[in-house]
Tab-separated table of C-alpha atoms and ligand atoms in Angstrom:
chain	number	residue	atom	x	y	z
Q	137	UNK	CA	-65.354	53.567	25.806
Q	138	UNK	CA	-62.761	56.158	25.013
Q	139	UNK	CA	-61.412	56.194	21.440
Q	140	UNK	CA	-57.844	55.942	22.663
Q	141	UNK	CA	-58.548	52.669	24.492
Q	142	UNK	CA	-60.390	51.370	21.404
Q	143	UNK	CA	-57.304	52.151	19.325
Q	144	UNK	CA	-55.003	50.382	21.821
Q	145	UNK	CA	-57.251	47.312	21.864
Q	146	UNK	CA	-57.049	47.153	18.070
Q	147	UNK	CA	-53.258	47.120	18.281
Q	148	UNK	CA	-53.132	43.884	20.284
Q	149	UNK	CA	-51.989	41.252	17.776
Q	150	UNK	CA	-54.646	38.698	16.852
Q	151	UNK	CA	-54.446	35.033	17.793
Q	152	UNK	CA	-53.907	34.122	14.127
Q	153	UNK	CA	-50.953	36.423	13.813
Q	154	UNK	CA	-49.392	35.185	17.039
Q	155	UNK	CA	-49.873	31.521	16.113
Q	156	UNK	CA	-48.301	32.049	12.710
Q	157	UNK	CA	-45.017	33.393	14.078
Q	158	UNK	CA	-42.201	31.084	13.127
Q	159	UNK	CA	-40.864	30.489	16.660
Q	160	UNK	CA	-44.210	28.977	17.724
Q	161	UNK	CA	-44.170	25.779	15.651
Q	162	UNK	CA	-41.428	23.905	17.558
Q	163	UNK	CA	-43.244	24.540	20.856
Q	164	UNK	CA	-46.528	23.352	19.376
Q	165	UNK	CA	-44.847	20.012	18.747
Q	166	UNK	CA	-44.032	19.728	22.461
Q	167	UNK	CA	-47.172	20.947	24.233
Q	168	UNK	CA	-49.761	20.969	21.417
Q	169	UNK	CA	-51.573	23.794	19.607
Q	170	UNK	CA	-54.350	24.186	22.174
Q	171	UNK	CA	-51.961	24.735	25.093
Q	172	UNK	CA	-50.022	27.333	23.076
Q	173	UNK	CA	-53.318	29.062	22.254
Q	174	UNK	CA	-54.314	29.033	25.918
Q	175	UNK	CA	-51.120	30.809	26.915
Q	176	UNK	CA	-51.560	33.443	24.208
Q	177	UNK	CA	-55.152	34.029	25.160
Q	178	UNK	CA	-54.234	34.393	28.857
Q	179	UNK	CA	-51.735	37.093	27.945
Q	180	UNK	CA	-54.071	38.863	25.523
Q	181	UNK	CA	-56.960	38.594	27.978
Q	182	UNK	CA	-55.113	40.160	30.890
Q	183	UNK	CA	-53.756	42.899	28.644
Q	184	UNK	CA	-57.312	43.746	27.454
Q	185	UNK	CA	-58.509	43.812	31.026
Q	186	UNK	CA	-55.791	46.174	32.172
Q	187	UNK	CA	-56.370	48.473	29.173
Q	188	UNK	CA	-60.062	48.675	30.013
Q	189	UNK	CA	-59.286	49.301	33.670
Q	190	UNK	CA	-56.787	51.961	32.699
Q	191	UNK	CA	-53.842	50.309	34.462
Q	192	UNK	CA	-52.036	49.902	31.116
Q	193	UNK	CA	-51.837	52.844	28.719
Q	194	UNK	CA	-49.720	51.549	25.859
Q	195	UNK	CA	-49.188	48.448	23.729
Q	196	UNK	CA	-45.729	47.027	23.205
Q	197	UNK	CA	-46.077	44.214	20.671
Q	198	UNK	CA	-42.492	43.120	21.202
Q	199	UNK	CA	-43.075	42.800	24.919
Q	200	UNK	CA	-46.185	40.698	24.290
Q	201	UNK	CA	-44.176	38.416	22.039
Q	202	UNK	CA	-41.297	38.137	24.538
Q	203	UNK	CA	-43.623	37.416	27.433
Q	204	UNK	CA	-45.485	34.769	25.443
Q	205	UNK	CA	-42.296	33.158	24.262
Q	206	UNK	CA	-40.892	32.967	27.791
Q	207	UNK	CA	-44.060	31.417	29.157
Q	208	UNK	CA	-44.414	28.941	26.327
Q	209	UNK	CA	-40.749	27.944	26.566
Q	210	UNK	CA	-41.126	27.401	30.322
Q	211	UNK	CA	-44.234	25.269	29.835
Q	212	UNK	CA	-42.413	23.231	27.185
Q	213	UNK	CA	-39.445	22.339	29.377
Q	214	UNK	CA	-39.532	19.438	31.817
Q	215	UNK	CA	-40.298	20.668	35.285
Q	216	UNK	CA	-39.285	17.878	37.666
Q	217	UNK	CA	-35.617	17.433	36.778
Q	218	UNK	CA	-32.432	16.288	38.533
Q	219	UNK	CA	-30.289	18.906	40.288
Q	220	UNK	CA	-26.778	18.924	41.679
Q	221	UNK	CA	-27.055	19.127	45.464
Q	222	UNK	CA	-24.050	21.238	46.480
Q	223	UNK	CA	-25.559	22.260	49.828
Q	224	UNK	CA	-24.073	19.489	51.995
Q	225	UNK	CA	-27.549	18.825	53.420
Q	226	UNK	CA	-27.951	15.093	52.892
Q	227	UNK	CA	-31.685	14.537	53.435
Q	228	UNK	CA	-32.643	17.768	51.669
Q	229	UNK	CA	-36.435	18.076	51.909
Q	230	UNK	CA	-36.768	20.460	48.952
Q	231	UNK	CA	-34.445	18.416	46.757
Q	232	UNK	CA	-36.251	15.110	47.226
Q	233	UNK	CA	-34.737	13.780	50.492
Q	234	UNK	CA	-32.973	10.490	49.660
Q	235	UNK	CA	-31.459	9.211	46.405
Q	236	UNK	CA	-32.167	5.527	45.825
Q	237	UNK	CA	-29.467	2.857	45.806
Q	238	UNK	CA	-28.605	1.013	42.566
Q	239	UNK	CA	-30.558	-2.144	43.370
Q	240	UNK	CA	-33.654	-0.060	44.203
Q	241	UNK	CA	-33.376	1.806	40.885
Q	242	UNK	CA	-33.151	-1.480	39.027
Q	243	UNK	CA	-36.152	-2.913	40.875
Q	244	UNK	CA	-38.254	0.189	40.157
Q	245	UNK	CA	-37.405	0.139	36.476
Q	246	UNK	CA	-38.199	-3.567	36.154
Q	247	UNK	CA	-41.461	-3.528	38.093
Q	248	UNK	CA	-42.669	-0.304	36.481
Q	249	UNK	CA	-42.019	-1.454	32.930
Q	250	UNK	CA	-43.466	-4.929	33.350
Q	251	UNK	CA	-46.375	-6.684	35.021
Q	252	UNK	CA	-45.329	-7.848	38.464
Q	253	UNK	CA	-46.300	-9.968	41.467
Q	254	UNK	CA	-47.670	-6.837	43.220
Q	255	UNK	CA	-50.818	-8.575	44.486
Q	256	UNK	CA	-50.277	-12.068	43.208
Q	257	UNK	CA	-49.422	-15.161	45.181
Q	258	UNK	CA	-47.241	-17.306	42.985
Q	259	UNK	CA	-47.789	-20.531	44.929
Q	260	UNK	CA	-51.595	-20.493	44.861
Q	261	UNK	CA	-52.066	-18.431	41.704
Q	262	UNK	CA	-54.502	-16.340	43.685
Q	263	UNK	CA	-54.664	-12.838	45.072
Q	264	UNK	CA	-51.702	-11.812	47.217
Q	265	UNK	CA	-51.023	-8.749	49.390
Q	266	UNK	CA	-48.736	-5.928	48.394
Q	267	UNK	CA	-47.483	-5.504	51.944
Q	268	UNK	CA	-46.161	-9.082	51.931
Q	269	UNK	CA	-43.187	-8.076	49.763
Q	270	UNK	CA	-41.711	-6.020	52.590
Q	271	UNK	CA	-43.291	-7.100	55.867
Q	272	UNK	CA	-40.955	-9.957	56.700
Q	273	UNK	CA	-37.909	-7.865	55.758
Q	274	UNK	CA	-39.133	-5.074	58.032
Q	275	UNK	CA	-39.565	-7.484	60.954
Q	276	UNK	CA	-35.971	-8.640	60.440
Q	277	UNK	CA	-34.439	-5.152	60.382
Q	278	UNK	CA	-36.559	-3.745	63.246
Q	279	UNK	CA	-37.174	-6.724	65.529
Q	280	UNK	CA	-40.946	-6.060	65.413
Q	281	UNK	CA	-43.546	-8.863	65.038
Q	282	UNK	CA	-45.295	-7.189	62.131
Q	283	UNK	CA	-45.082	-4.137	59.882
Q	284	UNK	CA	-47.135	-2.152	57.409
Q	285	UNK	CA	-46.160	0.330	54.693
Q	286	UNK	CA	-48.219	3.359	53.686
Q	287	UNK	CA	-47.683	6.421	51.492
Q	288	UNK	CA	-45.645	8.497	53.956
Q	289	UNK	CA	-44.976	8.905	57.663
Q	290	UNK	CA	-47.694	11.519	58.139
Q	291	UNK	CA	-50.091	8.944	56.697
Q	292	UNK	CA	-48.709	6.304	59.071
Q	293	UNK	CA	-49.445	8.481	62.109
Q	294	UNK	CA	-52.922	9.401	60.854
Q	295	UNK	CA	-53.743	5.741	60.205
Q	296	UNK	CA	-52.606	4.654	63.685
Q	297	UNK	CA	-54.608	7.393	65.390
Q	298	UNK	CA	-57.722	6.927	63.233
Q	299	UNK	CA	-57.776	3.167	63.638
Q	300	UNK	CA	-56.845	2.896	67.298
Q	301	UNK	CA	-57.774	6.105	69.048
Q	302	UNK	CA	-60.597	7.777	67.112
Q	303	UNK	CA	-63.249	9.135	69.463
Q	304	UNK	CA	-60.880	8.617	72.374
Q	305	UNK	CA	-57.950	10.434	74.002
Q	306	UNK	CA	-54.258	10.353	73.227
Q	307	UNK	CA	-51.826	11.743	75.792
Q	308	UNK	CA	-48.817	13.736	74.544
Q	309	UNK	CA	-46.155	15.713	76.398
Q	310	UNK	CA	-46.244	19.488	75.784
Q	311	UNK	CA	-42.547	19.231	74.963
Q	312	UNK	CA	-43.418	17.139	71.903
Q	313	UNK	CA	-46.258	19.143	70.325
Q	314	UNK	CA	-44.145	20.131	67.380
Q	315	UNK	CA	-44.587	21.256	63.813
Q	316	UNK	CA	-42.500	19.322	61.318
Q	317	UNK	CA	-41.893	20.604	57.800
Q	318	UNK	CA	-44.594	23.234	57.718
Q	319	UNK	CA	-47.765	21.209	57.433
Q	320	UNK	CA	-47.275	18.342	59.863
Q	321	UNK	CA	-48.470	19.740	63.187
Q	322	UNK	CA	-49.198	17.207	65.875
Q	323	UNK	CA	-52.359	18.896	67.255
Q	324	UNK	CA	-53.828	19.194	63.731
Q	325	UNK	CA	-52.957	15.598	62.836
Q	326	UNK	CA	-54.695	14.502	66.036
Q	327	UNK	CA	-57.879	16.386	65.301
Q	328	UNK	CA	-57.901	15.289	61.647
Q	329	UNK	CA	-57.930	11.706	62.856
Q	330	UNK	CA	-60.726	12.255	65.356
Q	331	UNK	CA	-58.497	11.839	68.386
Q	332	UNK	CA	-58.747	14.147	71.358
Q	333	UNK	CA	-55.336	15.480	72.294
Q	334	UNK	CA	-54.609	15.532	76.004
Q	335	UNK	CA	-51.534	17.629	76.738
Q	336	UNK	CA	-49.453	16.898	79.802
Q	337	UNK	CA	-46.397	18.404	81.495
Q	338	UNK	CA	-44.705	21.592	80.375
Q	339	UNK	CA	-42.582	22.557	77.392
Q	340	UNK	CA	-39.336	21.682	79.106
Q	341	UNK	CA	-40.293	19.031	81.677
Q	342	UNK	CA	-42.778	16.199	81.731
Q	343	UNK	CA	-42.868	13.475	84.393
Q	344	UNK	CA	-44.351	9.993	84.530
Q	345	UNK	CA	-46.858	11.207	87.138
Q	346	UNK	CA	-48.172	13.762	84.603
Q	347	UNK	CA	-49.095	10.951	82.237
Q	348	UNK	CA	-50.529	8.850	85.081
Q	349	UNK	CA	-52.743	11.666	86.305
Q	350	UNK	CA	-54.170	12.267	82.813
Q	351	UNK	CA	-55.312	8.683	82.203
Q	352	UNK	CA	-59.109	8.215	82.274
Q	353	UNK	CA	-61.502	5.626	80.890
Q	354	UNK	CA	-61.539	7.469	77.529
Q	355	UNK	CA	-57.761	7.248	77.106
Q	356	UNK	CA	-56.657	5.021	74.238
Q	357	UNK	CA	-53.017	5.884	73.771
Q	358	UNK	CA	-49.802	7.316	75.071
Q	359	UNK	CA	-47.997	9.001	72.194
Q	360	UNK	CA	-44.324	9.937	72.032
Q	361	UNK	CA	-43.129	12.159	69.190
Q	362	UNK	CA	-39.585	12.757	68.063
Q	363	UNK	CA	-39.122	16.521	68.046
Q	364	UNK	CA	-36.980	16.200	64.879
Q	365	UNK	CA	-36.097	19.764	63.934
Q	366	UNK	CA	-36.279	21.153	67.431
Q	367	UNK	CA	-34.306	20.748	70.660
Q	368	UNK	CA	-34.844	21.773	74.219
Q	369	UNK	CA	-31.567	22.338	76.012
Q	370	UNK	CA	-30.911	23.172	79.661
Q	371	UNK	CA	-33.417	22.347	82.406
Q	372	UNK	CA	-35.240	19.579	80.629
Q	373	UNK	CA	-36.598	16.129	81.304
Q	374	UNK	CA	-38.727	13.613	79.498
Q	375	UNK	CA	-39.987	10.227	80.574
Q	376	UNK	CA	-37.879	7.231	79.420
Q	377	UNK	CA	-39.783	5.118	76.901
Q	378	UNK	CA	-39.393	2.017	79.078
Q	379	UNK	CA	-41.425	3.735	81.804
Q	380	UNK	CA	-44.113	4.837	79.351
Q	381	UNK	CA	-44.261	1.305	77.953
Q	382	UNK	CA	-44.702	-0.091	81.462
Q	383	UNK	CA	-47.438	2.421	82.282
Q	384	UNK	CA	-49.269	1.697	79.020
Q	385	UNK	CA	-49.125	-2.052	79.668
Q	386	UNK	CA	-50.360	-1.640	83.224
Q	387	UNK	CA	-53.337	0.491	82.142
Q	388	UNK	CA	-54.174	-1.477	78.994
Q	389	UNK	CA	-53.268	1.403	76.662
Q	390	UNK	CA	-51.439	1.502	73.336
Q	391	UNK	CA	-48.020	3.163	73.279
Q	392	UNK	CA	-47.292	4.784	69.891
Q	393	UNK	CA	-44.001	6.446	69.020
Q	394	UNK	CA	-43.529	8.638	65.941
Q	395	UNK	CA	-39.795	8.435	65.330
Q	396	UNK	CA	-39.668	10.363	62.054
Q	397	UNK	CA	-36.192	9.536	60.827
Q	398	UNK	CA	-36.121	5.913	61.945
Q	399	UNK	CA	-32.648	4.413	62.090
Q	400	UNK	CA	-32.289	0.771	61.200
Q	401	UNK	CA	-28.582	0.920	62.083
Q	402	UNK	CA	-26.986	2.107	65.318
Q	403	UNK	CA	-27.297	5.935	65.388
Q	404	UNK	CA	-24.093	6.074	67.473
Q	405	UNK	CA	-22.170	4.776	64.470
Q	406	UNK	CA	-23.114	8.040	62.702
Q	407	UNK	CA	-22.009	10.152	65.657
Q	408	UNK	CA	-25.652	10.765	66.566
Q	409	UNK	CA	-25.555	10.221	70.306
Q	410	UNK	CA	-28.795	10.108	72.236
Q	411	UNK	CA	-30.803	8.822	69.267
Q	412	UNK	CA	-32.412	5.402	69.171
Q	413	UNK	CA	-32.810	2.888	66.422
Q	414	UNK	CA	-36.248	1.487	65.603
Q	415	UNK	CA	-35.106	-1.829	67.122
Q	416	UNK	CA	-34.260	-0.131	70.435
Q	417	UNK	CA	-37.728	1.427	70.569
Q	418	UNK	CA	-39.379	-1.918	69.902
Q	419	UNK	CA	-37.191	-3.553	72.579
Q	420	UNK	CA	-38.107	-0.822	75.054
Q	421	UNK	CA	-41.735	-1.917	74.700
Q	422	UNK	CA	-43.222	0.581	72.245
Q	423	UNK	CA	-46.321	-1.038	70.682
Q	424	UNK	CA	-46.143	0.797	67.340
Q	425	UNK	CA	-43.263	2.793	65.866
Q	426	UNK	CA	-43.760	4.990	62.784
Q	427	UNK	CA	-40.972	6.344	60.569
Q	428	UNK	CA	-40.227	7.615	57.057
Q	429	UNK	CA	-38.875	5.519	54.194
Q	430	UNK	CA	-36.852	8.374	52.696
Q	431	UNK	CA	-35.063	9.830	55.703
Q	432	UNK	CA	-32.386	7.740	57.480
Q	433	UNK	CA	-33.586	4.556	55.827
Q	434	UNK	CA	-32.484	6.067	52.510
Q	435	UNK	CA	-35.280	4.527	50.451
Q	436	UNK	CA	-38.377	5.824	48.652
Q	437	UNK	CA	-41.029	8.101	50.182
Q	438	UNK	CA	-43.067	5.843	52.441
Q	439	UNK	CA	-44.427	5.603	55.946
Q	440	UNK	CA	-43.539	2.497	57.901
Q	441	UNK	CA	-45.387	1.188	60.924
Q	442	UNK	CA	-43.620	-1.542	62.898
Q	443	UNK	CA	-44.950	-3.227	66.009
Q	444	UNK	CA	-47.387	-5.698	67.517
Q	445	UNK	CA	-49.123	-7.938	65.013
Q	446	UNK	CA	-52.542	-7.701	66.648
Q	447	UNK	CA	-52.484	-3.898	66.193
Q	448	UNK	CA	-50.982	-4.054	62.701
Q	449	UNK	CA	-53.848	-6.391	61.707
Q	450	UNK	CA	-56.366	-3.753	62.770
Q	451	UNK	CA	-54.539	-1.127	60.718
Q	452	UNK	CA	-54.518	-3.364	57.647
Q	453	UNK	CA	-58.309	-3.664	57.799
Q	454	UNK	CA	-59.031	0.049	58.297
Q	455	UNK	CA	-60.751	1.789	55.318
Q	456	UNK	CA	-58.102	4.553	55.286
Q	457	UNK	CA	-55.542	1.901	54.348
Q	458	UNK	CA	-56.997	1.805	50.846
Q	459	UNK	CA	-56.329	5.534	50.465
Q	460	UNK	CA	-52.843	5.395	51.933
Q	461	UNK	CA	-51.485	2.289	50.235
Q	462	UNK	CA	-48.109	2.603	48.524
Q	463	UNK	CA	-47.676	1.996	44.795
Q	464	UNK	CA	-45.591	-0.739	43.184
Q	465	UNK	CA	-42.584	1.472	42.462
Q	466	UNK	CA	-42.363	2.452	46.101
Q	467	UNK	CA	-42.588	-1.147	47.231
Q	468	UNK	CA	-40.016	-2.304	44.689
Q	469	UNK	CA	-37.562	0.378	45.860
Q	470	UNK	CA	-38.257	-0.277	49.523
Q	471	UNK	CA	-37.793	-4.034	49.217
Q	472	UNK	CA	-34.428	-3.566	47.494
Q	473	UNK	CA	-33.270	-0.983	50.062
Q	474	UNK	CA	-34.263	-3.233	52.961
Q	475	UNK	CA	-32.378	-6.134	51.378
Q	476	UNK	CA	-29.199	-4.000	51.287
Q	477	UNK	CA	-29.658	-3.419	55.006
Q	478	UNK	CA	-30.295	-7.058	55.764
Q	479	UNK	CA	-27.202	-8.197	53.895
Q	480	UNK	CA	-25.049	-5.702	55.807
Q	481	UNK	CA	-24.500	-3.648	52.678
Q	482	UNK	CA	-25.865	-0.345	54.015
Q	483	UNK	CA	-22.942	1.532	52.429
Q	484	UNK	CA	-24.663	0.922	49.091
Q	485	UNK	CA	-27.410	3.303	50.227
Q	486	UNK	CA	-26.442	6.871	49.194
Q	487	UNK	CA	-27.964	8.592	52.240
Q	488	UNK	CA	-26.092	6.300	54.638
Q	489	UNK	CA	-22.887	6.614	52.665
Q	490	UNK	CA	-23.020	10.416	52.572
Q	491	UNK	CA	-23.825	10.808	56.260
Q	492	UNK	CA	-21.139	8.405	57.398
Q	493	UNK	CA	-18.497	9.612	54.916
Q	494	UNK	CA	-15.007	9.909	56.374
Q	495	UNK	CA	-13.785	13.475	56.889
Q	496	UNK	CA	-10.520	12.828	55.152
Q	497	UNK	CA	-12.255	11.304	52.152
Q	498	UNK	CA	-14.412	14.427	51.904
Q	499	UNK	CA	-11.306	16.627	52.036
Q	500	UNK	CA	-9.749	14.604	49.212
Q	501	UNK	CA	-12.942	14.964	47.189
Q	502	UNK	CA	-12.967	18.749	47.715
Q	503	UNK	CA	-9.337	18.963	46.598
Q	504	UNK	CA	-10.105	16.892	43.517
Q	505	UNK	CA	-13.009	19.162	42.593
Q	506	UNK	CA	-10.837	22.221	43.164
Q	507	UNK	CA	-8.134	20.932	40.803
Q	508	UNK	CA	-10.726	19.804	38.267
Q	509	UNK	CA	-12.337	23.234	38.078
Q	510	UNK	CA	-9.108	25.256	38.268
Q	511	UNK	CA	-7.710	23.768	35.088
Q	512	UNK	CA	-11.014	23.956	33.221
Q	513	UNK	CA	-12.578	27.264	34.311
Q	514	UNK	CA	-9.655	29.724	34.365
Q	515	UNK	CA	-11.741	32.884	34.773
Q	516	UNK	CA	-12.864	31.746	38.246
Q	517	UNK	CA	-10.836	31.305	41.408
Q	518	UNK	CA	-11.292	28.266	43.615
Q	519	UNK	CA	-10.133	27.259	47.072
Q	520	UNK	CA	-10.771	24.294	49.351
Q	521	UNK	CA	-12.454	25.255	52.613
Q	522	UNK	CA	-13.930	23.534	55.687
Q	523	UNK	CA	-17.747	23.762	55.796
Q	524	UNK	CA	-20.620	22.623	57.968
Q	525	UNK	CA	-22.868	20.007	56.437
Q	526	UNK	CA	-26.105	18.661	57.908
Q	527	UNK	CA	-28.106	15.455	58.099
Q	528	UNK	CA	-31.250	17.382	57.079
Q	529	UNK	CA	-34.780	16.054	56.789
Q	530	UNK	CA	-35.642	18.248	59.723
Q	531	UNK	CA	-33.367	16.005	61.764
Q	532	UNK	CA	-30.618	16.644	64.252
Q	533	UNK	CA	-30.193	20.418	64.018
Q	534	UNK	CA	-27.686	20.293	66.865
Q	535	UNK	CA	-25.389	17.856	65.128
Q	536	UNK	CA	-23.586	19.590	62.288
Q	537	UNK	CA	-21.480	17.292	60.129
Q	538	UNK	CA	-17.963	18.545	59.507
Q	539	UNK	CA	-17.342	18.698	55.799
Q	540	UNK	CA	-15.330	20.380	53.086
Q	541	UNK	CA	-16.209	22.389	50.073
Q	542	UNK	CA	-14.885	24.562	47.303
Q	543	UNK	CA	-15.274	28.310	47.485
Q	544	UNK	CA	-15.906	29.833	44.030
Q	545	UNK	CA	-15.394	33.444	42.975
Q	546	UNK	CA	-15.418	35.420	39.737
Q	547	UNK	CA	-14.331	39.050	39.392
Q	548	UNK	CA	-17.403	41.115	38.675
Q	549	UNK	CA	-20.001	38.514	39.652
Q	550	UNK	CA	-21.323	38.616	43.205
Q	551	UNK	CA	-21.806	35.400	45.184
Q	552	UNK	CA	-25.559	35.895	45.157
Q	553	UNK	CA	-25.635	36.391	41.408
Q	554	UNK	CA	-23.483	33.312	40.909
Q	555	UNK	CA	-25.803	31.279	43.107
Q	556	UNK	CA	-28.816	32.414	41.091
Q	557	UNK	CA	-27.193	31.691	37.725
Q	558	UNK	CA	-26.154	28.212	38.865
Q	559	UNK	CA	-29.698	27.521	39.980
Q	560	UNK	CA	-31.187	28.603	36.668
Q	561	UNK	CA	-28.954	26.577	34.342
Q	562	UNK	CA	-30.073	23.614	32.286
Q	563	UNK	CA	-28.940	21.262	35.039
Q	564	UNK	CA	-29.518	23.331	38.172
Q	565	UNK	CA	-26.681	23.427	40.692
Q	566	UNK	CA	-27.955	24.300	44.174
Q	567	UNK	CA	-25.075	25.795	46.159
Q	568	UNK	CA	-24.726	27.748	49.385
Q	569	UNK	CA	-23.586	31.311	49.998
Q	570	UNK	CA	-21.808	32.177	53.216
Q	571	UNK	CA	-19.688	35.176	54.190
Q	572	UNK	CA	-20.248	36.581	50.711
Q	573	UNK	CA	-18.724	33.573	48.968
Q	574	UNK	CA	-20.302	30.834	46.913
Q	575	UNK	CA	-19.667	27.426	48.442
Q	576	UNK	CA	-19.951	24.043	46.810
Q	577	UNK	CA	-20.256	21.408	49.542
Q	578	UNK	CA	-18.844	18.151	48.197
Q	579	UNK	CA	-20.387	15.649	50.641
Q	580	UNK	CA	-23.634	15.514	48.659
Q	581	UNK	CA	-22.094	15.473	45.157
Q	582	UNK	CA	-22.736	12.329	43.137
Q	583	UNK	CA	-20.715	10.699	40.349
Q	584	UNK	CA	-20.751	12.948	37.305
Q	585	UNK	CA	-21.528	16.121	39.263
Q	586	UNK	CA	-18.008	17.587	38.802
Q	587	UNK	CA	-18.633	17.777	35.069
Q	588	UNK	CA	-22.112	19.259	35.529
Q	589	UNK	CA	-20.666	21.986	37.758
Q	590	UNK	CA	-17.925	22.684	35.223
Q	591	UNK	CA	-20.534	23.005	32.448
Q	592	UNK	CA	-22.614	25.412	34.503
Q	593	UNK	CA	-19.591	27.589	35.362
Q	594	UNK	CA	-18.348	27.563	31.771
Q	595	UNK	CA	-21.732	28.779	30.575
Q	596	UNK	CA	-21.736	31.604	33.115
Q	597	UNK	CA	-18.217	32.640	32.070
Q	598	UNK	CA	-19.179	32.566	28.372
Q	599	UNK	CA	-22.271	34.681	29.003
Q	600	UNK	CA	-20.160	37.124	30.931
Q	601	UNK	CA	-17.636	37.383	28.157
Q	602	UNK	CA	-20.333	37.911	25.520
Q	603	UNK	CA	-21.770	40.720	27.617
Q	604	UNK	CA	-18.296	42.269	28.054
Q	605	UNK	CA	-17.708	42.205	24.302
Q	606	UNK	CA	-21.079	43.763	23.669
Q	607	UNK	CA	-20.298	46.583	26.070
Q	608	UNK	CA	-16.872	47.382	24.597
I	248	LIG	C1	-40.514	13.798	58.968
I	248	LIG	C2	-41.406	13.502	60.080
I	248	LIG	C3	-42.777	13.297	59.860
I	248	LIG	C4	-43.394	13.410	58.499
I	248	LIG	O1	-42.956	12.345	57.703
I	248	LIG	P1	-43.280	12.327	56.130
I	248	LIG	O2	-42.581	11.102	55.637
I	248	LIG	O3	-42.739	13.595	55.589
I	248	LIG	O4	-44.751	12.246	55.983
I	248	LIG	C5	-43.565	13.009	60.941
I	248	LIG	N1	-43.061	12.916	62.187
I	248	LIG	C6	-41.742	13.109	62.436
I	248	LIG	C7	-41.249	12.996	63.855
I	248	LIG	C8	-40.866	13.405	61.401
I	248	LIG	O5	-39.569	13.609	61.639
């Protein structure tokens, strides 16, 4: 080894020296001494390696210290934290989809902090079933005979296919072989569950006769999938679900529909024409409908299967059920959310409230935010503007929601820079940039968010001022 490299290696501060620096102690209290040591040794180790490989040719002790401090500080801060959703996308997949309603929050807190009746039958004092807390409620809000809750909707589809069609064929229209949210691809889900996918029709048109012609003695199911984030417009036709239900009945097959969003209320009341509620699907003769708990239902992450009791019974007994079962917090939140629906109090559910918000009320909210910020953050300029919001959750791309927002500008800070700084604050504010302006969409702001936005802007202005003073 060359003497120069040996000399550089000697200049890397030792673990003892690093650990004894005064800024380290407070972090040790948060993540423990061993974790701090591990971060230091990662940094020292990769520096040694690059010195030996010749990719690094100098040692900057200050840089080592700064790098270590940044990494240790990051590891010491909470990672999964609330954010302000200023994007106007209601069911924002990256920001956790739906916020729970008050009664769901209360139920989660109570059942998580105490023992509960999760699998306990109070009348007999014997073992109960966790699904029983929500099954009856689900039959009431969907019109189905029976229902089952699993971890998420992808799990619901996999369970249905594995239990009812494994080793057999499932027929799907080529117009519905979609990918949803990156990792949910219908063909892959089919093969993971041991079902042979039989594609029929074409991307834009599939007819009843296409399904009929594909049915053989190995067919178990007809499957209809909501294309969610994708629309075919123009020369297009699909088979009405009533006709598929009739065909399935006639041939002794199961008709499964993956609805994804799953409305319990009338989609028309949200301006979503051409969509169907879960109840409508059940009434049209679908045997099993699957949908998410945290999309249009506005509850916790869950997959819900509603349909015929004889099929639901089979699903309940399948070994995969044990791996896909929901936990008590999910069930507590779901029960409370379903009860809000049943009592006609759907407005209490944040997702429903935000999607159905009145345009004029949104305008008033934008004006209020504009006034609030104008008087408190004088170095910025604000104006109320019309914006396009979205349902989100990979749903209804063709139906933009008309909303309002506040456009924010600061002399000397670009919109992109502003967006980044807002995102990186203590309470992250996730805002949009369009036409070179930062936009705060107000539809998705919750109580208390005005103040959080003010705080974030005030911090950016203060930083800016400090920098300006430094420079002059
Ligand atoms: C969202 C969606 C899924 C996946 O649901 P998760 O709850 O994310 O597992 C599956 N199918 C459709 C049609 C969807 O819209």
